[in-house]
XYZ file of N, CA and C in Angstrom:
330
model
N 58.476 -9.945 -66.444
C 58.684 -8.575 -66.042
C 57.729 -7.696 -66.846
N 57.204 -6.780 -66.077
C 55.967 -6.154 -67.052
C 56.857 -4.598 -67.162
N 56.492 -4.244 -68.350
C 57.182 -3.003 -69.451
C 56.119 -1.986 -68.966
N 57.098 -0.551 -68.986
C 56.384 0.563 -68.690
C 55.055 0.587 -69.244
N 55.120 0.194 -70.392
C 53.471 0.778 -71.093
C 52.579 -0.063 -70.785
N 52.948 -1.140 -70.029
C 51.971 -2.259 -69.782
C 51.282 -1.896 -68.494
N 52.188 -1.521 -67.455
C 51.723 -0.794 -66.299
C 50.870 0.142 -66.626
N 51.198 1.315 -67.550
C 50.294 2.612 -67.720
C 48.881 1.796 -68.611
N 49.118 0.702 -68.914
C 47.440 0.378 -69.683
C 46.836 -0.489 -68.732
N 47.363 -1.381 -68.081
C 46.469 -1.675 -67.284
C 45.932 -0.998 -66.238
N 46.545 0.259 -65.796
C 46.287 1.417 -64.775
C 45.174 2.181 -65.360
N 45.250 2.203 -66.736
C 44.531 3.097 -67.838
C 42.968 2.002 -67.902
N 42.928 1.153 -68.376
C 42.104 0.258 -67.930
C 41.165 -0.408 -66.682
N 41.429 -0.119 -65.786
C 41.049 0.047 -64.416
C 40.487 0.891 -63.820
N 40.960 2.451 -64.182
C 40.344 3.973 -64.285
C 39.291 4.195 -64.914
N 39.729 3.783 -66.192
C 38.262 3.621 -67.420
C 37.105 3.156 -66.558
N 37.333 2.017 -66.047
C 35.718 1.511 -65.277
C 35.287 1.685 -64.348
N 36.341 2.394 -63.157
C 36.509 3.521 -61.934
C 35.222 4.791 -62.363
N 35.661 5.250 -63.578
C 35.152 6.500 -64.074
C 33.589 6.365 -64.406
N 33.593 5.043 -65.168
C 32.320 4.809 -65.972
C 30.962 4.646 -64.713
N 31.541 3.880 -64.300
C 30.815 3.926 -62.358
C 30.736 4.958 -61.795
N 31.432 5.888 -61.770
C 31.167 6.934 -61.064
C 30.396 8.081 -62.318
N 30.457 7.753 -63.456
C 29.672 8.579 -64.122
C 27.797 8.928 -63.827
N 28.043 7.250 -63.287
C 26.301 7.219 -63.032
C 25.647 7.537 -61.248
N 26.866 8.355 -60.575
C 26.337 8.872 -59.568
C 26.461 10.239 -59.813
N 25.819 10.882 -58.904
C 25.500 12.302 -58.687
C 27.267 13.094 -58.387
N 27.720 12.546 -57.836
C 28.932 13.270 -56.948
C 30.341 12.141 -57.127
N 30.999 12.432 -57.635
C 32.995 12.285 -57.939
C 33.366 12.543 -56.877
N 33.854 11.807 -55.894
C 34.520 12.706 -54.752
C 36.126 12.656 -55.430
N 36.546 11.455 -56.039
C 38.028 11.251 -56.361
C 38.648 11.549 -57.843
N 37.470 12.170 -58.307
C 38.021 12.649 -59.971
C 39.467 12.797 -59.979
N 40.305 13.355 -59.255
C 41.499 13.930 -59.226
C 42.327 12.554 -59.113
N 42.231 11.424 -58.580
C 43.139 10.353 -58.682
C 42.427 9.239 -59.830
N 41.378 9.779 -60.479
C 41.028 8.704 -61.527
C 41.457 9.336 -62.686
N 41.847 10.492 -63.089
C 42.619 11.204 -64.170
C 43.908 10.170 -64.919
N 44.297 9.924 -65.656
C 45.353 9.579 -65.894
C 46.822 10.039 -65.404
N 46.995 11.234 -65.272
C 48.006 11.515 -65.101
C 47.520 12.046 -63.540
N 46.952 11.510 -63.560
C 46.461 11.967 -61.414
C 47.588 12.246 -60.236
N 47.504 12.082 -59.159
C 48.578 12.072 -57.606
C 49.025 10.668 -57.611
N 48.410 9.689 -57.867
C 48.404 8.563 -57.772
C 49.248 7.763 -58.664
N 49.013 8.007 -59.767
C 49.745 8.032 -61.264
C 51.262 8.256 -61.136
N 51.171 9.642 -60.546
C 52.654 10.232 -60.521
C 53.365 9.380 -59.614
N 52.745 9.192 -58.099
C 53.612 8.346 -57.240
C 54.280 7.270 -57.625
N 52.904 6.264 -58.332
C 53.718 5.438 -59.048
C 54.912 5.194 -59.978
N 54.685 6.373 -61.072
C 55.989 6.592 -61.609
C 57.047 6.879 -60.777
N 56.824 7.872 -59.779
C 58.554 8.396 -58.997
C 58.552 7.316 -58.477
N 57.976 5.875 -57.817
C 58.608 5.120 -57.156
C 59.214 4.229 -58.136
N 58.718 3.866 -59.407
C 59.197 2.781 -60.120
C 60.205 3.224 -60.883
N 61.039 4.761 -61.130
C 61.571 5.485 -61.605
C 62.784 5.267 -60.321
N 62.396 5.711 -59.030
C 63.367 5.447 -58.146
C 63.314 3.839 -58.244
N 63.254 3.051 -57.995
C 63.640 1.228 -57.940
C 64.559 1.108 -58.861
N 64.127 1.995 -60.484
C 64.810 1.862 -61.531
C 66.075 2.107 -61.287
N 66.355 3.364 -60.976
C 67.572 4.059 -60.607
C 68.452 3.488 -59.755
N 67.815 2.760 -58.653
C 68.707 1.973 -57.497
C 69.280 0.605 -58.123
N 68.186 0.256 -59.132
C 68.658 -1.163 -59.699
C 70.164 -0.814 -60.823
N 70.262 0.321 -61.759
C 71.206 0.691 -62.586
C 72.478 1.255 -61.576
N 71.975 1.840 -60.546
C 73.282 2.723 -59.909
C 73.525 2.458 -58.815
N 73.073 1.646 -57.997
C 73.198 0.752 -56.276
C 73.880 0.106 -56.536
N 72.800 -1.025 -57.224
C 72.720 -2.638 -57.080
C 73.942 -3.468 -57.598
N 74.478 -2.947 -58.700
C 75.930 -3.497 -59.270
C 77.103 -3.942 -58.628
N 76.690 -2.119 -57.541
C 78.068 -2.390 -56.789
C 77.899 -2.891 -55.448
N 76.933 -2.981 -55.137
C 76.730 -4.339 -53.944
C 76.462 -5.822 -53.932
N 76.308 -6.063 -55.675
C 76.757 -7.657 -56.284
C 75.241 -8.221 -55.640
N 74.414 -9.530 -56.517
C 73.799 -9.922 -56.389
C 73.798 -10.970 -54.460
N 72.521 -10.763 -53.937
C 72.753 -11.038 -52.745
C 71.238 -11.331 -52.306
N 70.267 -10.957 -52.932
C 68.991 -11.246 -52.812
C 68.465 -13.000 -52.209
N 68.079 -13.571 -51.397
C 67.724 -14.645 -51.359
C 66.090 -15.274 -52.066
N 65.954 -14.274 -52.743
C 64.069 -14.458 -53.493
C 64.558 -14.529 -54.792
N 63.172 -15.147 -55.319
C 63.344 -14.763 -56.775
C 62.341 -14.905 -57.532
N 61.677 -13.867 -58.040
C 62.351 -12.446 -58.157
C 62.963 -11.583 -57.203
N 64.028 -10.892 -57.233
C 65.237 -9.681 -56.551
C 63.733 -9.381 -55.840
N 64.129 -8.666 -54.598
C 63.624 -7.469 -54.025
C 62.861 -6.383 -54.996
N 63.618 -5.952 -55.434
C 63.311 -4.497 -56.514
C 62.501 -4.675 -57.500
N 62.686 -6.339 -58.396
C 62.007 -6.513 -59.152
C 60.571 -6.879 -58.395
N 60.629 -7.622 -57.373
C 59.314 -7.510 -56.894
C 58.660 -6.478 -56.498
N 59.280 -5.633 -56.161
C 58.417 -4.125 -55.775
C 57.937 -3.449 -57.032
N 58.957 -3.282 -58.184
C 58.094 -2.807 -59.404
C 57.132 -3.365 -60.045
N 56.955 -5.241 -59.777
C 55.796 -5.925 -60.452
C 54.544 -5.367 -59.105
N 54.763 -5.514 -57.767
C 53.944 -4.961 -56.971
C 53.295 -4.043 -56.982
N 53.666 -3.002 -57.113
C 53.348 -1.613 -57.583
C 52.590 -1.547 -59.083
N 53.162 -2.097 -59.749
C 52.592 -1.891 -60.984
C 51.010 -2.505 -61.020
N 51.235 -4.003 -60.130
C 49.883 -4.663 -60.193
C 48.662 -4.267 -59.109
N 49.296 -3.583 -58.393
C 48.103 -3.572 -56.462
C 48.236 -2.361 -56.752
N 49.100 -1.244 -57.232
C 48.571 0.217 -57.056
C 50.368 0.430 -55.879
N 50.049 1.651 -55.964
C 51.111 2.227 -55.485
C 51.152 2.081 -53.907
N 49.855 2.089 -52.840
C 50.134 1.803 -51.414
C 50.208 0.582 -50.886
N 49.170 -0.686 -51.848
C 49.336 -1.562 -51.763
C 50.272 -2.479 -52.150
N 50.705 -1.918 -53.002
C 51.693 -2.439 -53.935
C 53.325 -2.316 -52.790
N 53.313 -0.727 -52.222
C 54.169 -0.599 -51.417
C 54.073 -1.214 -50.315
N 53.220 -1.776 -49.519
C 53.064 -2.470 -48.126
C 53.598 -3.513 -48.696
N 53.099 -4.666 -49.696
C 53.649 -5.646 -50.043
C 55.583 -5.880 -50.475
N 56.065 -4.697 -50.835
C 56.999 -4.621 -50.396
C 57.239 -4.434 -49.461
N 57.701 -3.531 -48.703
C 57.849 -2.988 -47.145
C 57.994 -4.774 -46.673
N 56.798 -5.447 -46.684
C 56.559 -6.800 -45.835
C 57.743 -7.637 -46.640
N 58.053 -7.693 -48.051
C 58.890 -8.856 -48.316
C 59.996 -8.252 -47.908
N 60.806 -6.972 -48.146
C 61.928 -6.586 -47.208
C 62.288 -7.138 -45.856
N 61.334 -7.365 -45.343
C 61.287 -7.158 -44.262
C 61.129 -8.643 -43.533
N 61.449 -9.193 -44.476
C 61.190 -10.654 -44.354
C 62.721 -11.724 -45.127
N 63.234 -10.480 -45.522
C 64.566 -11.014 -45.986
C 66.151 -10.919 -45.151
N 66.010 -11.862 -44.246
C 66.829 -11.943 -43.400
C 67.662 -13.305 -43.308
N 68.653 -14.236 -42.609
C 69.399 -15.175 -42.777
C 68.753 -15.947 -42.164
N 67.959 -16.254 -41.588
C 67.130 -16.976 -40.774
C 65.766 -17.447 -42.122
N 65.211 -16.814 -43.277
C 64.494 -17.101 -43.813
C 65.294 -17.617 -44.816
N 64.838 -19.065 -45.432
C 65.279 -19.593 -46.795
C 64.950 -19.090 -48.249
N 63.669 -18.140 -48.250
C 63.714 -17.857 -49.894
C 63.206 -18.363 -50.746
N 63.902 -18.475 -51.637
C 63.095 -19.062 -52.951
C 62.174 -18.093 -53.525
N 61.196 -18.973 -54.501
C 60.578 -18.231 -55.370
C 59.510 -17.572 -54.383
N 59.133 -16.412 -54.619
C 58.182 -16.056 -54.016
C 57.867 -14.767 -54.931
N 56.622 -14.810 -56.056
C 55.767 -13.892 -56.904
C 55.045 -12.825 -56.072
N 54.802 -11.201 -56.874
C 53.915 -10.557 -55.940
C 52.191 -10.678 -55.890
């Protein structure tokens, strides 16, 4: 399971060389999502902030039921954290969406 600050450095790390590349052209079109605390940045936090929240205040009281493993949720926050926030979200969206009684499960990593 990867820890908040691990997400924000490897995000932080990735930007860094986003930036350094774009230092050596004429024109930034995306300065605003290579910022640290960017649009992009933030999404990520409110979504992994909401997963958080559903996992402490949902999930208890609907008792473990997941057929993957890792949970649903936990896969969406390693998703997100690792592909970025849209990609990260399609790849959820698709394993949801794939968790039905007809599919067997098991391990399946993002």
């Amino acid at each position: 399971m990867l820890r908040y600050d691990q997400l924000f450095r490897y995000d932080l790390a990735k930007r860094g060389r986003r930036l350094a590349a774009a230092e050596n052209c004429d024109s930034t079109p995306f300065t605003d999502d290579l910022r640290p605390g960017g649009p992009i940045a933030m999404l990520r936090a409110m979504a992994i902030f909401a997963i958080r929240c559903y996992q402490v205040g949902i999930s208890p009281w609907i008792g473990p039921c997941c057929r993957f493993s890792p949970t649903c949720s936990q896969y969406a926050i390693e998703a997100i954290g690792r592909y970025g926030f849209f990609r990260g979200g399609l790849k959820t969206v698709w394993r949801i969406a794939r968790c039905h009684p007809w599919n067997p499960g098991g391990y399946d990593p993002p």
